[in-house]
Short mmCIF file of C-alpha atoms and ligand atoms in Angstrom, two decimals:
data_model
loop_
_atom_site.label_atom_id
_atom_site.label_comp_id
_atom_site.label_asym_id
_atom_site.label_seq_id
_atom_site.Cartn_x
_atom_site.Cartn_y
_atom_site.Cartn_z
CA MET S 1346 58.89 63.38 46.17
CA ASP S 1347 59.34 62.46 42.92
CA LEU S 1348 57.51 58.88 43.70
CA LYS S 1349 58.94 57.08 40.14
CA ALA S 1350 62.47 58.34 40.62
CA SER S 1351 61.85 56.50 44.53
CA LEU S 1352 61.48 53.33 42.65
CA SER S 1353 63.80 50.34 41.72
CA ASP S 1354 60.93 49.42 39.15
CA PRO S 1355 60.05 52.88 38.02
CA ALA S 1356 57.98 51.36 35.00
CA LEU S 1357 55.70 50.03 38.19
CA LEU S 1358 54.55 53.72 37.96
CA ARG S 1359 51.53 53.39 35.37
CA THR S 1360 49.22 56.03 34.69
CA ASP S 1361 47.18 55.00 31.23
CA ALA S 1362 44.19 52.96 31.68
CA TYR S 1363 45.18 48.82 30.65
CA ILE S 1364 43.04 47.37 28.02
CA ASP S 1365 43.15 44.52 26.37
CA GLY S 1366 46.74 43.92 26.65
CA ARG S 1367 47.66 47.39 25.91
CA TRP S 1368 48.28 50.64 27.95
CA GLN S 1369 45.96 53.54 26.19
CA GLY S 1370 45.65 56.70 27.45
CA THR S 1371 43.03 60.10 26.55
CA ASP S 1372 42.70 63.46 26.16
CA ARG S 1373 41.59 63.83 30.30
CA HIS S 1374 43.06 63.05 33.22
CA LEU S 1375 42.14 63.05 36.99
CA ALA S 1376 45.31 63.46 39.24
CA VAL S 1377 46.59 61.31 42.21
CA THR S 1378 47.53 63.66 45.44
CA ASP S 1379 49.50 61.93 48.00
CA PRO S 1380 47.49 62.68 51.36
CA ALA S 1381 50.32 62.98 53.99
CA THR S 1382 51.78 66.18 51.69
CA GLY S 1383 48.79 66.91 49.31
CA ALA S 1384 51.51 67.10 46.85
CA HIS S 1385 50.43 65.75 43.30
CA LEU S 1386 51.65 62.53 42.88
CA ALA S 1387 50.59 61.66 38.51
CA ASP S 1388 47.81 62.27 36.22
CA VAL S 1389 46.06 58.99 35.67
CA SER S 1390 43.61 58.48 32.83
CA ASP S 1391 40.44 59.44 33.29
CA LEU S 1392 37.70 57.19 31.47
CA THR S 1393 34.49 57.89 30.45
CA PRO S 1394 31.91 54.50 30.46
CA ALA S 1395 32.00 54.57 26.78
CA GLU S 1396 35.66 54.25 26.92
CA ALA S 1397 35.63 52.26 29.77
CA GLU S 1398 33.18 49.79 27.59
CA ARG S 1399 36.48 49.11 25.39
CA ALA S 1400 37.43 46.85 28.53
CA ILE S 1401 34.37 44.97 28.79
CA LEU S 1402 34.30 43.68 25.07
CA ALA S 1403 38.18 42.66 25.80
CA ALA S 1404 37.42 40.78 28.66
CA GLN S 1405 34.28 39.35 26.83
CA ALA S 1406 36.63 38.67 23.65
CA ALA S 1407 39.40 36.78 25.84
CA GLY S 1408 36.66 34.75 27.53
CA ALA S 1409 36.62 31.58 25.66
CA ALA S 1410 40.39 31.14 25.21
CA TRP S 1411 40.79 31.59 28.86
CA ALA S 1412 38.57 29.56 30.62
CA ALA S 1413 39.11 26.69 27.77
CA ARG S 1414 42.74 26.36 29.06
CA THR S 1415 43.50 23.99 31.85
CA ALA S 1416 43.02 24.40 35.67
CA ARG S 1417 46.61 24.14 36.17
CA ASP S 1418 47.56 26.86 33.25
CA ARG S 1419 45.79 29.31 34.69
CA SER S 1420 46.64 28.48 38.17
CA ASP S 1421 50.56 28.48 37.22
CA LEU S 1422 49.98 32.53 35.48
CA ILE S 1423 48.23 33.26 38.43
CA ARG S 1424 51.21 31.79 40.82
CA ARG S 1425 53.99 33.36 38.95
CA TRP S 1426 51.57 36.56 39.14
CA ALA S 1427 51.71 36.68 42.75
CA ASP S 1428 55.65 36.04 42.31
CA LEU S 1429 56.11 39.31 40.66
CA MET S 1430 53.86 41.35 43.29
CA MET S 1431 55.83 39.71 46.13
CA ALA S 1432 59.62 40.29 44.78
CA ALA S 1433 58.16 44.31 44.25
CA GLN S 1434 56.14 44.28 47.50
CA ASP S 1435 58.47 47.66 48.25
CA ASP S 1436 57.64 49.48 45.55
CA LEU S 1437 54.52 48.19 45.11
CA ALA S 1438 54.04 49.06 48.90
CA LEU S 1439 55.59 52.97 48.14
CA ILE S 1440 53.20 53.35 45.58
CA LEU S 1441 50.36 52.23 47.68
CA THR S 1442 51.13 54.40 50.90
CA SER S 1443 51.90 57.70 48.36
CA GLU S 1444 48.80 57.49 47.36
CA MET S 1445 46.47 56.30 50.71
CA GLY S 1446 49.07 57.26 53.14
CA LYS S 1447 48.53 53.90 55.80
CA PRO S 1448 51.84 53.75 57.19
CA LEU S 1449 54.55 51.68 54.96
CA THR S 1450 54.69 48.94 57.49
CA GLU S 1451 50.95 48.17 56.81
CA ALA S 1452 51.38 48.59 53.07
CA ARG S 1453 53.99 45.95 52.73
CA GLY S 1454 51.74 43.81 54.51
CA GLU S 1455 48.61 44.46 52.49
CA ILE S 1456 50.78 43.65 49.26
CA ALA S 1457 51.63 40.04 51.12
CA TYR S 1458 48.04 40.00 52.03
CA GLY S 1459 46.71 41.01 48.45
CA ALA S 1460 49.08 37.86 47.04
CA SER S 1461 48.42 35.83 49.36
CA PHE S 1462 44.43 35.39 47.74
CA LEU S 1463 46.38 35.07 44.63
CA TYR S 1464 48.53 31.94 46.02
CA TRP S 1465 45.32 30.96 47.83
CA PHE S 1466 42.77 30.40 43.82
CA ALA S 1467 45.89 29.73 42.27
CA GLU S 1468 45.60 25.99 44.22
CA GLU S 1469 41.35 26.12 44.30
CA ALA S 1470 42.13 26.53 40.68
CA ARG S 1471 42.88 23.21 39.93
CA ARG S 1472 39.63 21.84 42.66
CA VAL S 1473 36.40 23.02 40.96
CA TYR S 1474 35.18 20.01 41.17
CA GLY S 1475 31.73 18.59 39.86
CA ASP S 1476 29.26 16.18 40.90
CA THR S 1477 27.54 12.76 39.38
CA ILE S 1478 24.09 11.86 41.11
CA PRO S 1479 22.84 8.52 41.33
CA GLY S 1480 20.24 8.94 38.69
CA HIS S 1481 15.99 8.81 39.12
CA GLN S 1482 15.55 6.58 36.27
CA PRO S 1483 18.16 2.89 35.21
CA ASP S 1484 18.79 4.85 32.31
CA LYS S 1485 19.16 8.28 33.81
CA ARG S 1486 22.70 9.66 34.69
CA LEU S 1487 23.15 13.07 36.44
CA LEU S 1488 26.07 15.25 36.52
CA ILE S 1489 26.78 18.74 37.96
CA LEU S 1490 29.14 20.91 35.78
CA LYS S 1491 31.03 24.04 37.87
CA GLN S 1492 31.05 26.96 34.44
CA PRO S 1493 32.73 30.41 34.81
CA ILE S 1494 30.21 33.30 35.36
CA GLY S 1495 31.77 35.20 32.53
CA VAL S 1496 33.35 38.25 32.63
CA VAL S 1497 33.49 39.85 35.54
CA ALA S 1498 33.35 43.89 36.93
CA SER S 1499 35.29 44.85 40.05
CA ILE S 1500 34.16 48.58 41.14
CA THR S 1501 36.59 48.96 45.09
CA PRO S 1502 37.34 51.50 48.00
CA TRP S 1503 40.65 53.16 48.49
CA ASN S 1504 41.42 52.06 52.09
CA PHE S 1505 43.19 48.70 50.53
CA PRO S 1506 43.57 49.25 46.92
CA ASN S 1507 45.90 46.29 46.19
CA ALA S 1508 43.78 43.69 48.39
CA MET S 1509 40.61 44.27 47.57
CA ILE S 1510 41.01 43.97 44.18
CA ALA S 1511 43.34 40.59 44.49
CA ARG S 1512 40.36 38.94 47.28
CA LYS S 1513 38.20 39.91 43.52
CA VAL S 1514 40.52 38.93 40.88
CA ALA S 1515 41.65 36.49 41.99
CA PRO S 1516 38.79 33.93 42.37
CA ALA S 1517 37.02 35.35 39.13
CA LEU S 1518 40.17 34.13 37.12
CA ALA S 1519 41.01 31.12 38.92
CA ALA S 1520 37.77 29.86 37.66
CA GLY S 1521 38.05 30.77 34.23
CA CYS S 1522 36.23 34.12 34.26
CA THR S 1523 37.40 37.76 32.67
CA PHE S 1524 37.61 40.75 34.58
CA VAL S 1525 37.29 44.82 34.41
CA ALA S 1526 38.71 46.53 37.30
CA ARG S 1527 37.65 50.24 38.43
CA PRO S 1528 39.46 50.91 41.31
CA ALA S 1529 38.93 53.94 43.28
CA ALA S 1530 39.96 57.73 41.88
CA GLN S 1531 41.90 58.04 45.21
CA THR S 1532 44.36 55.16 44.32
CA PRO S 1533 44.55 53.88 40.93
CA LEU S 1534 48.18 53.89 40.94
CA SER S 1535 47.71 50.30 42.74
CA ALA S 1536 45.75 49.00 40.82
CA LEU S 1537 47.92 49.90 37.56
CA ALA S 1538 50.59 48.95 39.24
CA MET S 1539 48.98 45.16 39.96
CA VAL S 1540 48.11 45.10 36.23
CA GLU S 1541 51.38 45.66 35.15
CA LEU S 1542 52.61 42.37 36.73
CA ALA S 1543 49.85 40.78 35.69
CA HIS S 1544 50.92 41.63 31.84
CA ARG S 1545 54.80 40.76 32.79
CA ALA S 1546 52.93 37.27 34.01
CA GLY S 1547 51.85 36.32 31.33
CA ILE S 1548 48.33 36.59 31.77
CA PRO S 1549 46.43 36.62 27.86
CA LYS S 1550 45.13 40.07 26.60
CA GLY S 1551 41.72 40.97 27.58
CA VAL S 1552 41.79 38.97 30.57
CA PHE S 1553 42.63 41.32 33.19
CA ASN S 1554 41.59 44.94 32.59
CA VAL S 1555 41.60 48.32 34.66
CA VAL S 1556 40.06 51.92 33.71
CA PRO S 1557 40.83 54.24 35.96
CA SER S 1558 37.83 56.95 35.65
CA SER S 1559 36.64 59.94 38.22
CA ASP S 1560 32.99 59.05 37.12
CA SER S 1561 31.67 56.15 39.55
CA ALA S 1562 28.70 56.55 39.59
CA GLY S 1563 28.84 56.38 35.52
CA MET S 1564 31.04 53.72 36.09
CA GLY S 1565 28.73 52.03 38.02
CA ARG S 1566 25.67 52.03 36.25
CA LEU S 1567 27.73 50.56 33.10
CA PHE S 1568 28.76 48.25 34.42
CA CYS S 1569 25.14 47.24 35.97
CA GLU S 1570 23.83 47.81 32.74
CA HIS S 1571 25.91 46.10 30.40
CA PRO S 1572 24.19 42.62 29.53
CA VAL S 1573 27.96 41.23 28.99
CA VAL S 1574 28.93 42.11 32.19
CA ARG S 1575 27.54 39.02 34.12
CA LYS S 1576 28.76 39.62 38.20
CA ILE S 1577 29.67 43.10 39.70
CA THR S 1578 31.67 42.09 42.79
CA PHE S 1579 31.78 45.44 44.98
CA THR S 1580 33.47 46.40 47.90
CA GLY S 1581 32.68 49.70 49.45
CA SER S 1582 29.56 51.06 51.54
CA THR S 1583 26.20 50.02 51.97
CA ARG S 1584 24.96 52.94 50.61
CA VAL S 1585 26.45 52.61 47.19
CA GLY S 1586 26.16 48.63 47.58
CA GLU S 1587 22.22 49.51 47.69
CA ILE S 1588 22.59 51.70 44.58
CA LEU S 1589 24.28 48.71 42.75
CA MET S 1590 21.50 46.29 43.60
CA ARG S 1591 18.96 48.63 42.49
CA GLN S 1592 20.13 49.41 38.83
CA SER S 1593 21.75 45.73 38.64
CA ALA S 1594 17.94 44.41 39.10
CA GLY S 1595 17.13 44.64 35.77
CA GLN S 1596 18.95 42.13 34.45
CA ILE S 1597 19.06 39.95 37.64
CA LYS S 1598 23.29 40.23 37.30
CA LYS S 1599 25.00 38.29 40.25
CA LEU S 1600 26.57 40.35 43.15
CA GLY S 1601 28.99 39.98 45.63
CA LEU S 1602 28.85 42.95 48.13
CA GLU S 1603 31.22 43.66 50.66
CA LEU S 1604 29.81 46.38 52.71
CA GLY S 1605 29.79 48.78 56.02
CA GLY S 1606 30.42 47.27 59.07
CA ASN S 1607 30.33 48.52 62.88
CA ALA S 1608 32.21 46.44 64.75
CA PRO S 1609 30.86 45.75 68.43
CA PHE S 1610 34.50 44.47 70.62
CA LEU S 1611 33.22 43.43 73.64
CA VAL S 1612 35.85 43.08 76.76
CA PHE S 1613 33.79 40.35 79.58
CA ASP S 1614 35.06 40.58 83.37
CA ASP S 1615 36.66 37.06 82.31
CA ALA S 1616 39.60 38.30 80.09
CA ASP S 1617 43.01 38.48 80.07
CA LEU S 1618 42.40 42.47 80.00
CA ASP S 1619 46.08 43.34 78.33
CA ALA S 1620 45.46 40.73 75.64
CA ALA S 1621 42.10 42.79 75.00
CA VAL S 1622 44.41 45.94 74.76
CA GLU S 1623 46.30 44.33 72.00
CA GLY S 1624 43.91 42.97 70.29
CA ALA S 1625 41.11 46.34 70.57
CA MET S 1626 44.66 48.42 69.40
CA ILE S 1627 44.65 45.93 66.44
CA ALA S 1628 41.20 46.10 65.60
CA LYS S 1629 40.50 50.08 66.39
CA PHE S 1630 43.53 51.67 65.11
CA ARG S 1631 45.26 49.48 62.06
CA ASN S 1632 44.58 51.30 58.87
CA GLY S 1633 43.89 54.39 61.54
CA GLY S 1634 40.90 52.88 61.47
CA GLN S 1635 40.12 53.34 58.31
CA THR S 1636 38.89 49.36 57.48
CA CYS S 1637 35.36 48.13 56.86
CA VAL S 1638 36.13 45.60 60.24
CA CYS S 1639 37.54 48.02 62.79
CA ALA S 1640 36.14 48.04 66.33
CA ASN S 1641 33.53 51.05 65.82
CA ARG S 1642 32.45 50.56 69.14
CA LEU S 1643 34.27 49.21 72.21
CA LEU S 1644 31.83 47.42 74.80
CA VAL S 1645 33.78 46.71 78.28
CA GLN S 1646 32.20 44.72 81.23
CA ALA S 1647 31.65 47.62 84.34
CA SER S 1648 33.77 45.49 86.75
CA VAL S 1649 36.73 45.69 84.20
CA HIS S 1650 36.25 49.05 82.66
CA ASP S 1651 38.10 51.67 84.38
CA ALA S 1652 41.18 49.21 84.47
CA PHE S 1653 40.65 48.35 80.93
CA ALA S 1654 40.13 52.14 79.60
CA GLU S 1655 42.80 52.98 81.85
CA LYS S 1656 45.35 50.83 79.60
CA LEU S 1657 44.31 51.43 76.20
CA ALA S 1658 44.25 55.33 77.06
CA ARG S 1659 47.87 54.51 77.80
CA ARG S 1660 48.77 52.78 74.47
CA VAL S 1661 46.94 55.24 72.23
CA ALA S 1662 48.48 58.52 73.85
CA VAL S 1663 52.14 57.34 72.31
CA LEU S 1664 51.01 56.17 69.24
CA LYS S 1665 52.94 58.01 66.53
CA VAL S 1666 51.42 59.88 64.15
CA GLY S 1667 53.12 60.73 60.99
CA ASP S 1668 53.82 60.07 57.17
CA GLY S 1669 53.34 56.88 56.29
CA ARG S 1670 56.93 57.07 54.55
CA GLU S 1671 58.71 58.16 57.50
CA GLN S 1672 60.27 55.44 60.07
CA GLY S 1673 58.24 53.88 63.43
CA THR S 1674 54.68 56.02 62.36
CA GLU S 1675 51.77 53.73 63.33
CA ILE S 1676 49.47 56.00 62.65
CA GLY S 1677 49.01 58.16 59.29
CA PRO S 1678 47.12 60.64 57.62
CA LEU S 1679 43.16 59.92 57.20
CA ILE S 1680 42.36 59.94 53.01
CA ASP S 1681 41.01 63.49 52.91
CA THR S 1682 40.10 66.01 55.45
CA SER S 1683 36.37 65.16 54.97
CA ALA S 1684 37.52 62.01 56.50
CA VAL S 1685 38.30 64.12 59.23
CA THR S 1686 35.56 66.40 59.80
CA LYS S 1687 33.56 62.74 60.31
CA VAL S 1688 35.55 61.71 63.38
CA GLU S 1689 35.19 65.35 65.01
CA GLU S 1690 31.53 65.21 63.86
CA HIS S 1691 31.41 61.63 66.68
CA VAL S 1692 34.02 63.01 68.75
CA ALA S 1693 31.73 66.70 69.48
CA ASN S 1694 28.18 64.95 69.31
CA ALA S 1695 29.33 62.23 71.83
CA LEU S 1696 30.74 65.19 73.53
CA SER S 1697 27.88 66.84 74.33
CA ALA S 1698 25.65 64.27 75.16
CA GLY S 1699 27.95 63.12 78.35
CA ALA S 1700 30.71 61.23 77.17
CA ARG S 1701 34.05 61.66 78.74
CA LEU S 1702 37.56 62.53 76.31
CA LEU S 1703 40.61 59.79 77.43
CA THR S 1704 42.59 61.14 74.72
CA GLY S 1705 42.87 62.73 71.93
CA GLY S 1706 40.03 64.39 70.81
CA LYS S 1707 41.18 67.10 67.69
CA ARG S 1708 42.91 67.28 64.88
CA HIS S 1709 46.71 66.74 64.64
CA ASP S 1710 49.21 69.83 65.07
CA LYS S 1711 50.55 68.18 61.91
CA GLY S 1712 47.62 69.56 59.85
CA GLY S 1713 46.34 68.57 56.71
CA SER S 1714 44.28 65.29 57.28
CA TYR S 1715 45.92 64.23 60.60
CA PHE S 1716 43.44 63.50 63.31
CA GLN S 1717 45.11 62.50 66.85
CA PRO S 1718 44.38 58.33 68.24
CA THR S 1719 41.30 59.45 70.16
CA VAL S 1720 39.64 57.21 73.21
CA LEU S 1721 35.84 58.60 74.98
CA THR S 1722 34.36 56.75 77.63
CA ASP S 1723 30.91 57.01 79.12
CA VAL S 1724 29.41 56.53 75.30
CA ARG S 1725 25.82 55.20 75.27
CA PRO S 1726 23.26 54.63 72.97
CA GLY S 1727 21.79 57.24 70.80
CA MET S 1728 25.37 58.72 70.13
CA ALA S 1729 26.37 59.10 66.44
CA VAL S 1730 29.30 56.66 66.67
CA MET S 1731 27.10 53.59 68.46
CA THR S 1732 25.27 53.82 64.96
CA GLU S 1733 27.40 54.84 62.13
CA GLU S 1734 31.21 53.89 60.89
CA THR S 1735 33.58 56.05 61.75
CA PHE S 1736 36.20 55.08 59.80
CA GLY S 1737 39.27 56.88 61.55
CA PRO S 1738 41.01 56.38 64.91
CA LEU S 1739 38.30 56.86 67.65
CA ALA S 1740 37.61 54.26 69.74
CA PRO S 1741 34.35 54.95 71.80
CA LEU S 1742 33.82 52.71 74.83
CA ILE S 1743 30.46 51.90 76.45
CA ARG S 1744 30.14 50.27 79.41
CA PHE S 1745 27.39 47.03 80.37
CA GLU S 1746 26.46 45.51 83.30
CA THR S 1747 24.94 41.92 82.48
CA GLU S 1748 26.19 39.21 79.62
CA GLU S 1749 22.94 39.36 78.00
CA GLU S 1750 23.05 43.73 78.22
CA GLY S 1751 26.88 43.65 76.29
CA ILE S 1752 25.17 41.29 73.83
CA GLY S 1753 21.94 43.04 73.24
CA LEU S 1754 23.90 46.49 72.81
CA ALA S 1755 26.52 45.09 70.38
CA ASN S 1756 23.94 43.40 68.15
CA ASP S 1757 22.03 46.92 68.47
CA THR S 1758 23.26 48.09 64.62
CA GLU S 1759 21.75 47.28 60.79
CA PHE S 1760 25.63 45.90 60.23
CA GLY S 1761 27.07 42.25 60.96
CA LEU S 1762 30.47 42.23 58.72
CA ALA S 1763 32.93 41.34 62.14
CA SER S 1764 32.87 41.11 65.73
CA TYR S 1765 35.19 40.82 68.30
CA PHE S 1766 35.38 39.48 71.91
CA TYR S 1767 37.57 38.72 74.99
CA ALA S 1768 36.71 36.08 77.10
CA GLN S 1769 38.24 32.69 78.56
CA ASN S 1770 35.36 31.21 80.26
CA LEU S 1771 34.17 28.46 78.12
CA SER S 1772 30.80 28.00 78.07
CA ARG S 1773 30.75 31.80 78.36
CA VAL S 1774 32.28 32.05 74.79
CA TRP S 1775 30.45 29.36 73.15
CA ARG S 1776 27.26 31.66 74.20
CA VAL S 1777 28.74 35.00 73.07
CA MET S 1778 29.96 33.59 69.51
CA GLU S 1779 26.28 32.06 68.70
CA GLN S 1780 24.48 34.87 69.64
CA LEU S 1781 26.77 37.18 67.91
CA GLU S 1782 25.47 39.12 64.79
CA ALA S 1783 28.36 38.80 62.44
CA GLY S 1784 29.51 37.34 59.43
CA MET S 1785 32.91 37.06 61.62
CA VAL S 1786 33.88 36.68 64.88
CA GLY S 1787 37.20 37.43 66.64
CA VAL S 1788 37.36 34.89 69.78
CA ASN S 1789 40.28 36.49 72.05
CA THR S 1790 42.35 38.32 68.66
CA GLY S 1791 41.85 41.34 66.66
CA LEU S 1792 42.97 40.51 63.76
CA ILE S 1793 40.64 37.73 61.34
CA SER S 1794 41.21 38.10 58.06
CA THR S 1795 43.17 35.85 56.13
CA PRO S 1796 42.62 34.24 52.52
CA GLU S 1797 42.04 30.71 54.18
CA ALA S 1798 38.85 31.88 55.75
CA PRO S 1799 35.74 33.08 54.15
CA PHE S 1800 35.42 37.41 54.58
CA GLY S 1801 32.14 38.97 54.54
CA GLY S 1802 28.70 39.42 56.37
CA ILE S 1803 25.21 39.73 57.05
CA LYS S 1804 22.24 42.15 57.65
CA SER S 1805 22.91 45.09 56.08
CA SER S 1806 27.02 44.14 55.72
CA GLY S 1807 26.81 42.71 52.63
CA LEU S 1808 26.34 39.64 50.09
CA GLY S 1809 28.64 36.65 49.53
CA ARG S 1810 31.98 36.07 50.78
CA GLU S 1811 35.35 36.15 49.23
CA GLY S 1812 38.51 33.69 49.92
CA SER S 1813 38.30 30.49 51.67
CA LYS S 1814 36.91 26.83 49.86
CA TYR S 1815 33.60 29.27 49.47
CA GLY S 1816 35.53 32.07 47.82
CA MET S 1817 35.23 30.26 44.05
CA ASP S 1818 31.44 29.39 44.22
CA ASP S 1819 30.86 32.95 43.50
CA PHE S 1820 32.38 32.69 40.31
CA LEU S 1821 30.73 29.98 38.76
CA GLU S 1822 27.60 28.67 38.16
CA LEU S 1823 26.61 25.40 38.46
CA LYS S 1824 24.88 23.48 35.51
CA TYR S 1825 22.74 20.35 35.85
CA VAL S 1826 22.83 17.98 33.04
CA CYS S 1827 20.17 15.31 32.81
CA LEU S 1828 21.87 12.44 30.65
CA SER S 1829 19.68 9.89 28.93
CA LEU S 1830 21.34 6.53 28.00
N1 NAD D 1490 33.41 44.48 53.28
C1 NAD D 1490 34.29 44.89 53.32
O1 NAD D 1490 35.01 44.40 53.01
C2 NAD D 1490 34.98 46.58 53.28
C3 NAD D 1490 35.70 46.56 52.42
C4 NAD D 1490 36.52 48.05 52.69
C5 NAD D 1490 35.64 49.24 52.74
N2 NAD D 1490 34.49 49.02 53.22
C6 NAD D 1490 33.44 49.80 53.43
O2 NAD D 1490 33.76 51.09 52.33
C7 NAD D 1490 33.28 51.83 52.84
C8 NAD D 1490 34.57 53.20 52.88
O3 NAD D 1490 34.83 53.19 51.64
P1 NAD D 1490 34.70 54.16 50.52
O4 NAD D 1490 34.67 55.67 51.01
O5 NAD D 1490 35.75 54.44 49.25
O6 NAD D 1490 33.04 53.76 49.96
P2 NAD D 1490 32.29 54.40 48.93
O7 NAD D 1490 31.32 53.36 48.95
O8 NAD D 1490 31.73 55.91 49.47
O9 NAD D 1490 33.46 53.95 47.60
C9 NAD D 1490 33.45 52.35 47.11
C10 NAD D 1490 34.17 53.04 45.89
O10 NAD D 1490 32.43 52.88 44.94
C11 NAD D 1490 32.79 53.65 44.10
N3 NAD D 1490 31.32 54.83 43.99
C12 NAD D 1490 30.89 55.63 44.42
N4 NAD D 1490 29.29 56.27 44.29
C13 NAD D 1490 29.59 55.08 43.35
C14 NAD D 1490 28.55 54.48 42.68
N5 NAD D 1490 27.10 55.78 43.07
N6 NAD D 1490 28.19 53.94 41.77
C15 NAD D 1490 29.31 53.05 41.61
N7 NAD D 1490 30.19 52.63 42.34
C16 NAD D 1490 30.61 54.26 43.64
C17 NAD D 1490 34.13 54.77 44.74
O11 NAD D 1490 34.30 55.41 43.41
C18 NAD D 1490 34.82 53.57 45.25
O12 NAD D 1490 35.75 53.36 44.42
C19 NAD D 1490 33.13 52.05 54.12
O13 NAD D 1490 31.74 51.96 54.44
C20 NAD D 1490 33.93 50.34 54.76
O14 NAD D 1490 33.40 49.77 55.64
C21 NAD D 1490 34.00 47.31 53.05
O1 LIG D 1491 38.76 47.00 55.11
C1 LIG D 1491 38.71 46.34 54.14
C2 LIG D 1491 39.26 44.57 53.92
O2 LIG D 1491 38.40 44.24 54.04
C3 LIG D 1491 40.26 44.56 55.60
S1 LIG D 1491 40.74 42.94 55.97
O3 LIG D 1491 41.97 43.57 56.10
O4 LIG D 1491 40.86 42.48 54.90
O5 LIG D 1491 40.91 43.10 57.13
#
């Protein structure tokens, strides 16, 4: 498929780096391929860390003027950018599905989700309030100023190639910071289309820069070790988050870490089972199971287990697997064949230890990186699916007897990002929500992400929050002024 010819605005398909307001090519390129077909989509500039440093210096040069603009100015520019993103929703979704694989309906949803962070922080920009504090002496006046951190660098994953950048760049620019984004090498086209639209919106040169690169580790070291970069905002695995923490410790660099998950999805005996099944379908199979907040373990109270398992397996068995561009596709290809191998290994590990297959369980007949949506039951502690993030369309069911046992199983993980449970008894709802060790809890819902709410986790799932009124604080420094009259 000729992606550029398929766009109503072919100029959105950009392949060079965007630094200091200019498109800049290199003599090395990284190939972007279509996970649905394996077809070559584009060759994108592949920057070395030395070349990417130009973006850091451009962001530094642009910083003072951007911070000096009124909040209203920054707000208007960010909102105009969001308007342009929504006007280009179909093209941006086609670019996203082509490089990442998710169904077009979900890609369109991601563009709206990404834009919603721009709209949200366009408003928050104008509400960065300081404080005055009653003085400790008659001639003292105490002030609190909130000022932008400075140059921010982002490293983001392939699974939400628009929204994961939008959720970071929006508060950063709203706060008066400038930004250098290094997108995942698998999905740079979405980031480059975003910055094309930022350029059209009038975001000044140097404020938002995008540096594609296949040198993940090298770019990480550049951001961690460069003194001009004052904050790194990372979304990805806990493994890499730990590397970045170690690498940036020498400069006490501010970090925002949105890391791995292992979300429990509890179904109690007083749950509405039909609602729980629909919630599980969203929480488990959205983006083919390739989201950090996916239900990784489905914990079902024994008395309702068989009824829930039968309903769920029936729904999963008829999910339409295919190219994300085909009408009606519900499950696209996984990002690559190594992702398929991981799902296969989790299924084999569970079956060999006594789990039972209810539906799916194998690579899809379509070949490539397609996998059958799968439900296992009789899963037990000690199996890989209980401790590792599967990141694919695999729903493992685990029985539990008592509420206490269910909560104990849910919390038995190093992670603490999202969690979900279905119950109707009000006292139980309060008990469970208070005891779950997670940054986010969905009660009788499988979809919790929204810009109004703080997104983030505890334990090995990360540091900080993105979105909500709390999301601005991560891009601001507090300055205390003691004024003597
Ligand atoms: N908490 C969240 O909001 C969130 C969102 C999406 C994905 N994730 C997590 O991300 C993981 C899946 O995404 P992934 O496979 O792309 O994760 P990953 O950690 O392998 O890669 C994430 C990004 O880091 C880069 N990277 C890899 N090694 C690096 C290094 N040594 N130094 C600097 N950067 C490096 C990658 O190129 C990519 O751009 C899962 O664990 C998922 O839970 C978390
Ligand atoms: O996995 C990445 C995203 O954070 C998931 S969500 O769309 O924000 O829920």
